Coordinates of N, CA and C in Angstrom, one line a residue:
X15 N 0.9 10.8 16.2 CA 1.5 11.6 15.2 C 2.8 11.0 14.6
X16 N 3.4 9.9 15.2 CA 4.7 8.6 14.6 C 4.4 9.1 13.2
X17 N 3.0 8.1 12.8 CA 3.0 8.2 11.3 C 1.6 9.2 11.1
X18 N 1.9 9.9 10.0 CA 1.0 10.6 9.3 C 0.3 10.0 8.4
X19 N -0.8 10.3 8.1 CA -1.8 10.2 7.0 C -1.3 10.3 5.6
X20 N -0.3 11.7 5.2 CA 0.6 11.4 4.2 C 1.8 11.2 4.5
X21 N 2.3 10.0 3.5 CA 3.3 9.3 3.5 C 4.6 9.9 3.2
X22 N 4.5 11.1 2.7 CA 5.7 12.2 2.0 C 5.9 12.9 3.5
X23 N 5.2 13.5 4.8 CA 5.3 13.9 5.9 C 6.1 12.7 6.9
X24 N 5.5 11.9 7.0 CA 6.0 10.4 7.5 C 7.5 10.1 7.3
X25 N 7.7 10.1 6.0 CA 9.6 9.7 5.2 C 10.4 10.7 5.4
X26 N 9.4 12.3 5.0 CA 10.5 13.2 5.5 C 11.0 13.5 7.0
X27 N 10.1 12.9 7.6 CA 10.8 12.6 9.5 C 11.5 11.8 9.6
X28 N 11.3 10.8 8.8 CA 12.3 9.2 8.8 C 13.3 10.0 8.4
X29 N 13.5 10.5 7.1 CA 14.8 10.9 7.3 C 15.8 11.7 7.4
X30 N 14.9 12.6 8.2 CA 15.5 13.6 9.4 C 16.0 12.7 10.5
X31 N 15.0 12.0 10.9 CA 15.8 10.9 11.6 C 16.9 9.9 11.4
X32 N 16.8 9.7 10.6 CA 17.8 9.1 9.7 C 19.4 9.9 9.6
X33 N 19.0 10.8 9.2 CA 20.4 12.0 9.6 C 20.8 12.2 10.6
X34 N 20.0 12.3 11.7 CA 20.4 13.6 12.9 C 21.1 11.8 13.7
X35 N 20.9 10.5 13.4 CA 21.3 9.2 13.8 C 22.6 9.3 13.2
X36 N 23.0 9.2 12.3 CA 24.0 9.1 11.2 C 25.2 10.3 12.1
X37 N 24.7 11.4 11.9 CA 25.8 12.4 12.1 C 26.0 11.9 13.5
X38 N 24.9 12.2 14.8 CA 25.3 11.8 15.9 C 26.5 10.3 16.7
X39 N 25.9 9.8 15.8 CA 27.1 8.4 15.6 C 28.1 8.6 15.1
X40 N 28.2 9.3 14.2 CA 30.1 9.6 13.5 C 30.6 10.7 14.6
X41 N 29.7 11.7 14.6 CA 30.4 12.7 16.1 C 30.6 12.1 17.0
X42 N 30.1 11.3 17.5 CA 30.3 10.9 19.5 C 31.0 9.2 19.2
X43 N 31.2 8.7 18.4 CA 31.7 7.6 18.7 C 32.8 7.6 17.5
X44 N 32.8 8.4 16.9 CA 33.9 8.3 15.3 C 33.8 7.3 14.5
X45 N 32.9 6.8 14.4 CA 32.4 5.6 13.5 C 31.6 6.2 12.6
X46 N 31.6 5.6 11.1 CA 30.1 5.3 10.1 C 29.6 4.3 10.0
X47 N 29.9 3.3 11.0 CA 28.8 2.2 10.5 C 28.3 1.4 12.2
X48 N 27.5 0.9 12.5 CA 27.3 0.6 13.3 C 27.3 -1.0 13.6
X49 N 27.0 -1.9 14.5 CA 28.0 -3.2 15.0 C 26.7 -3.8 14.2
X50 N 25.5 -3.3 14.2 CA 24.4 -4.2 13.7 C 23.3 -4.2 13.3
X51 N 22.4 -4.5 12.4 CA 21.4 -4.1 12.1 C 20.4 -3.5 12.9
X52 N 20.5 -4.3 14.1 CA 19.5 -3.6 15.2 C 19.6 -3.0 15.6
X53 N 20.8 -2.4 16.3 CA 21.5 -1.1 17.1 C 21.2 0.0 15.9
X54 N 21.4 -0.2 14.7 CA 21.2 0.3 13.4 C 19.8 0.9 13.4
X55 N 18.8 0.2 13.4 CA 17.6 0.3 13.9 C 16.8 1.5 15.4
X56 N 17.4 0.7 16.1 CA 17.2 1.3 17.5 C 17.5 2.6 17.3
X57 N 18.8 3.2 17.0 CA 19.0 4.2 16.8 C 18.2 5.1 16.3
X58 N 17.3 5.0 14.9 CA 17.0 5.3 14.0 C 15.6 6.1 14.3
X59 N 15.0 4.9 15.0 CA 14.0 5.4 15.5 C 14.0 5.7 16.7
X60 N 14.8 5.7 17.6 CA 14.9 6.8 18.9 C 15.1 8.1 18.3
X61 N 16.3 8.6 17.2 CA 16.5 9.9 16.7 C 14.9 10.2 16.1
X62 N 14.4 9.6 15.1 CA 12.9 9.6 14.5 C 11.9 10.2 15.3
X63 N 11.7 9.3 16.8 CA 10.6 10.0 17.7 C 11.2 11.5 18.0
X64 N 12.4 11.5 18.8 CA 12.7 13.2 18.9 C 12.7 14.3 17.8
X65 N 13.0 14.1 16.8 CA 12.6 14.6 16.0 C 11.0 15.0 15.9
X66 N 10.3 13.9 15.8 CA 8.4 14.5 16.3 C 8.5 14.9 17.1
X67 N 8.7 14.7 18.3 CA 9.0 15.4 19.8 C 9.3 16.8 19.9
X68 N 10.3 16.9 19.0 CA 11.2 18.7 18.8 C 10.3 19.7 18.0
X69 N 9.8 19.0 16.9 CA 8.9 20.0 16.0 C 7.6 19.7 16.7
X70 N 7.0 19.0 17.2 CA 5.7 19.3 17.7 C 5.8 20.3 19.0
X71 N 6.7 20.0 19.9 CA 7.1 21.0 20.8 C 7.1 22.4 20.1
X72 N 7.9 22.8 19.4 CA 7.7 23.7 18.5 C 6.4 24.4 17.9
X73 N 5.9 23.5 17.1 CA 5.0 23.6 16.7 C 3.4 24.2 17.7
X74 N 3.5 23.2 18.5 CA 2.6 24.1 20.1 C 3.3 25.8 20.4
X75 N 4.3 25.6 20.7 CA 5.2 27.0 20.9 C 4.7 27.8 19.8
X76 N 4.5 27.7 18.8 CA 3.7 28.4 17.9 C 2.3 28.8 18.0
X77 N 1.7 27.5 17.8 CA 0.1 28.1 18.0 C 0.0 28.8 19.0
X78 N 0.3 28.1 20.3 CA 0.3 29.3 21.4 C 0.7 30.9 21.6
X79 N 1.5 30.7 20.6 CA 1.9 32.8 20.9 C 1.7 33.4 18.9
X80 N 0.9 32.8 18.7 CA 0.8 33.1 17.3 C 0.6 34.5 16.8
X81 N -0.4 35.2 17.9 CA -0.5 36.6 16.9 C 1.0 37.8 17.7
X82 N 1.7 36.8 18.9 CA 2.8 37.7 18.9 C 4.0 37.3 17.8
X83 N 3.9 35.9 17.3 CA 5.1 36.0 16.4 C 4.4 35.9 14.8
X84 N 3.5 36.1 14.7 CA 3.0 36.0 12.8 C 2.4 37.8 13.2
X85 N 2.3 38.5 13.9 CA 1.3 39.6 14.0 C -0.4 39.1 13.9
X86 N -1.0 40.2 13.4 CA -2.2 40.1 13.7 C -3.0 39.1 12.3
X87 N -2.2 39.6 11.0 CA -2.7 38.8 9.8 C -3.2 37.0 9.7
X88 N -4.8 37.1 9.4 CA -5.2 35.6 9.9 C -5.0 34.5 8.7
X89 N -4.0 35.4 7.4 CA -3.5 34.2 6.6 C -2.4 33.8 6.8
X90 N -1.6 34.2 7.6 CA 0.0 33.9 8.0 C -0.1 32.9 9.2
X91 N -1.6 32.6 10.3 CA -1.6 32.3 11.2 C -2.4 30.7 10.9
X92 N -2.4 30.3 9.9 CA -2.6 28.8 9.4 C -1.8 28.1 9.3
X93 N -1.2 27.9 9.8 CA 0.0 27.1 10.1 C -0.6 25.8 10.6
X94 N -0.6 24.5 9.8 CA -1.2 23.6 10.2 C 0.3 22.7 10.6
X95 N -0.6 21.3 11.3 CA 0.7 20.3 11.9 C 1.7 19.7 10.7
X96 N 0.5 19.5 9.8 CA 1.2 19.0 8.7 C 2.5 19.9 8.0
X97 N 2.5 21.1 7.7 CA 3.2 22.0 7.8 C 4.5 22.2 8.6
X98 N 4.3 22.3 9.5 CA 4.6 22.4 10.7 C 6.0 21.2 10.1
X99 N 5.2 19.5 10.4 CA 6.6 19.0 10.3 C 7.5 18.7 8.9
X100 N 6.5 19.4 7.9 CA 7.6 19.5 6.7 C 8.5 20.7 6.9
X101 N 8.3 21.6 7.6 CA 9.2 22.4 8.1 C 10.3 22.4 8.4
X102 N 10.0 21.8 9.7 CA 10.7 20.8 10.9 C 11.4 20.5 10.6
X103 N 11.4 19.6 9.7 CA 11.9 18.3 9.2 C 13.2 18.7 8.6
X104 N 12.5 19.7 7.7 CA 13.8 20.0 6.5 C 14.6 21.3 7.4
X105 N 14.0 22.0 8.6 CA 15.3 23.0 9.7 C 16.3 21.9 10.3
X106 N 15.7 20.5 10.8 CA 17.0 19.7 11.2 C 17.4 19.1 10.2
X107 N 16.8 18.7 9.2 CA 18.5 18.5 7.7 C 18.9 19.6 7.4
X108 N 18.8 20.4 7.6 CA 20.1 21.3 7.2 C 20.4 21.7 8.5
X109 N 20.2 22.0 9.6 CA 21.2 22.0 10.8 C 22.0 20.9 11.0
X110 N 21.7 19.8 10.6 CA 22.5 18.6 11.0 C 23.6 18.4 9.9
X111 N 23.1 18.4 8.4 CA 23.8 18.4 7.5 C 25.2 20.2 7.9
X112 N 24.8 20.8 8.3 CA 25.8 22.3 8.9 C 26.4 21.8 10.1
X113 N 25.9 21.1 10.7 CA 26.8 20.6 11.9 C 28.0 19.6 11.6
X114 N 27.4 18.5 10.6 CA 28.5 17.8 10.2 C 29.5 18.6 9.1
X115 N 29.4 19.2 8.4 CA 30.1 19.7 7.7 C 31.0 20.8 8.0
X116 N 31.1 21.5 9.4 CA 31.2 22.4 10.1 C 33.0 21.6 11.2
X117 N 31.8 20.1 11.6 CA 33.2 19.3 12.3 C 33.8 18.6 11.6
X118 N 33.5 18.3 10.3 CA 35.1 17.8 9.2 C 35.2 18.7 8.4
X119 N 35.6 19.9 8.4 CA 36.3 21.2 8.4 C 37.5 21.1 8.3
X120 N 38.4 21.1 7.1 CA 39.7 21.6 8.3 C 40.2 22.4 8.7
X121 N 41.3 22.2 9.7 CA 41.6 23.3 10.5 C 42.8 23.7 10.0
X122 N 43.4 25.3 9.8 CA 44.5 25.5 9.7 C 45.4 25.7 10.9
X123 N 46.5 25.0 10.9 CA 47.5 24.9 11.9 C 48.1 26.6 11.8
X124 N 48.6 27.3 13.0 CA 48.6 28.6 13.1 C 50.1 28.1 14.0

């Protein structure tokens, strides 16, 4: 499931991954740029697989209890994978994009 059949499901994980790499690096090390193209890399696609990892987890977590969280309706319960990680994809850019914008915040001195 790395790469998808469509190419628009595929890039939008890239760059979810792509993001949740980016913020995580400026958070925990206070940097934007990294020492090298490869570390650059490595990165990218370690955040890239967890990202598949997190929404497919998910996504199972769904089908499995489906008529307790969609109810009983069998057009609400088509929830395909594909689906699934355009979803995904776009709940962690904007949790990530809210997390970074949340820690360069300023703060008012009291």
């Amino acid at each position: 499931m790395a790469f998808h059949s469509n190419p628009r499901v595929t890039g939008l994980a890239a760059a979810a991954g792509l993001i949740v790499a980016y913020v995580r690096h400026a958070l925990q090390y206070h940097r934007y740029t990294w020492d090298s193209i490869l570390e650059f890399l490595i990165w990218w696609f370690i955040h890239y697989i967890v990202v598949i990892f997190v929404v497919g987890i998910a996504y199972a977590v769904t089908r499995g209890r489906e008529q307790l969280l969609f109810g009983r309706s069998e057009s609400l319960r088509k929830l395909t994978m594909e689906e699934a990680m355009i979803y995904g994809s776009i709940v962690v850019i904007v949790s990530v994009i809210a997390i970074f914008l949340i820690a360069h915040w300023p703060l008012e001195d009291r």
